Amino acid sequence: MTAEVDYYELLEVERTADDATIKSSYRKLAMRYHPDKNPGCGDSEARFKAISQAYDCLKAPQKRAAYDRYGHEAFQ
């Protein structure tokens, strides 16, 4: 069983960050790890997918509340 990385850590923001901060951090990281900017790099592609998944969860208020309360188990 693999350990899940905290979505806030992936996006490099605090748990108290507002929506604008989360969005800004996501865009910055997505540009850095986008597969088109790093062709052939499997690590960058995996990191990009993880960042996208984290942002997808944290951008929606209901999903974020569920994640804050139950962690990764809320989506399994």
Tab-separated table of C-alpha atoms in Angstrom:
chain	number	residue	atom	x	y	z
A	1	MET	CA	0.000	0.000	0.000
A	2	THR	CA	1.415	3.357	-0.991
A	3	ALA	CA	1.144	6.444	1.153
A	4	GLU	CA	-0.894	9.261	-0.344
A	5	VAL	CA	0.735	12.671	-0.461
A	6	ASP	CA	-1.256	15.517	1.061
A	7	TYR	CA	-2.902	17.649	-1.636
A	8	TYR	CA	-1.916	20.861	0.105
A	9	GLU	CA	1.724	19.750	0.114
A	10	LEU	CA	1.549	18.876	-3.583
A	11	LEU	CA	0.295	22.362	-4.386
A	12	GLU	CA	2.745	23.940	-1.941
A	13	VAL	CA	0.067	25.911	-0.056
A	14	GLU	CA	-1.139	26.105	3.533
A	15	ARG	CA	-4.400	24.462	4.583
A	16	THR	CA	-5.815	27.929	5.231
A	17	ALA	CA	-5.054	29.154	1.693
A	18	ASP	CA	-7.867	30.848	-0.185
A	19	ASP	CA	-9.089	29.817	-3.647
A	20	ALA	CA	-6.992	32.414	-5.471
A	21	THR	CA	-3.787	31.218	-3.790
A	22	ILE	CA	-4.535	27.590	-4.617
A	23	LYS	CA	-5.288	28.455	-8.237
A	24	SER	CA	-2.126	30.538	-8.577
A	25	SER	CA	0.049	27.802	-7.114
A	26	TYR	CA	-1.563	25.174	-9.346
A	27	ARG	CA	-0.934	27.211	-12.495
A	28	LYS	CA	2.690	27.826	-11.554
A	29	LEU	CA	3.341	24.150	-10.842
A	30	ALA	CA	1.386	22.961	-13.881
A	31	MET	CA	3.541	25.114	-16.137
A	32	ARG	CA	6.712	23.759	-14.511
A	33	TYR	CA	5.761	20.073	-14.765
A	34	HIS	CA	3.633	20.044	-17.936
A	35	PRO	CA	4.543	17.076	-20.192
A	36	ASP	CA	4.952	19.362	-23.212
A	37	LYS	CA	7.667	21.325	-21.402
A	38	ASN	CA	9.392	18.129	-20.228
A	39	PRO	CA	9.058	15.635	-23.093
A	40	GLY	CA	10.029	12.087	-22.218
A	41	CYS	CA	10.283	12.737	-18.491
A	42	GLY	CA	8.057	10.271	-16.672
A	43	ASP	CA	8.599	11.943	-13.314
A	44	SER	CA	7.290	15.266	-14.578
A	45	GLU	CA	4.260	13.616	-16.134
A	46	ALA	CA	3.430	11.790	-12.901
A	47	ARG	CA	3.899	14.980	-10.889
A	48	PHE	CA	1.662	16.903	-13.320
A	49	LYS	CA	-1.092	14.300	-12.953
A	50	ALA	CA	-0.835	14.401	-9.163
A	51	ILE	CA	-0.959	18.209	-9.138
A	52	SER	CA	-4.000	18.195	-11.436
A	53	GLN	CA	-5.780	15.672	-9.217
A	54	ALA	CA	-5.030	17.750	-6.122
A	55	TYR	CA	-6.322	20.935	-7.742
A	56	ASP	CA	-9.452	19.164	-8.972
A	57	CYS	CA	-10.222	18.226	-5.374
A	58	LEU	CA	-9.351	21.542	-3.736
A	59	LYS	CA	-10.995	23.885	-6.255
A	60	ALA	CA	-14.520	22.710	-5.410
A	61	PRO	CA	-15.749	23.832	-1.970
A	62	GLN	CA	-17.667	20.602	-1.266
A	63	LYS	CA	-14.790	18.345	-2.297
A	64	ARG	CA	-12.338	20.458	-0.301
A	65	ALA	CA	-14.517	20.241	2.816
A	66	ALA	CA	-14.755	16.455	2.439
A	67	TYR	CA	-10.984	16.199	1.940
A	68	ASP	CA	-10.302	18.390	4.969
A	69	ARG	CA	-12.564	16.222	7.096
A	70	TYR	CA	-11.728	12.700	5.844
A	71	GLY	CA	-8.564	13.017	3.774
A	72	HIS	CA	-8.049	10.707	0.809
A	73	GLU	CA	-10.631	8.241	2.148
A	74	ALA	CA	-13.383	10.687	1.160
A	75	PHE	CA	-12.848	9.782	-2.500
A	76	GLN	CA	-12.396	6.025	-2.323
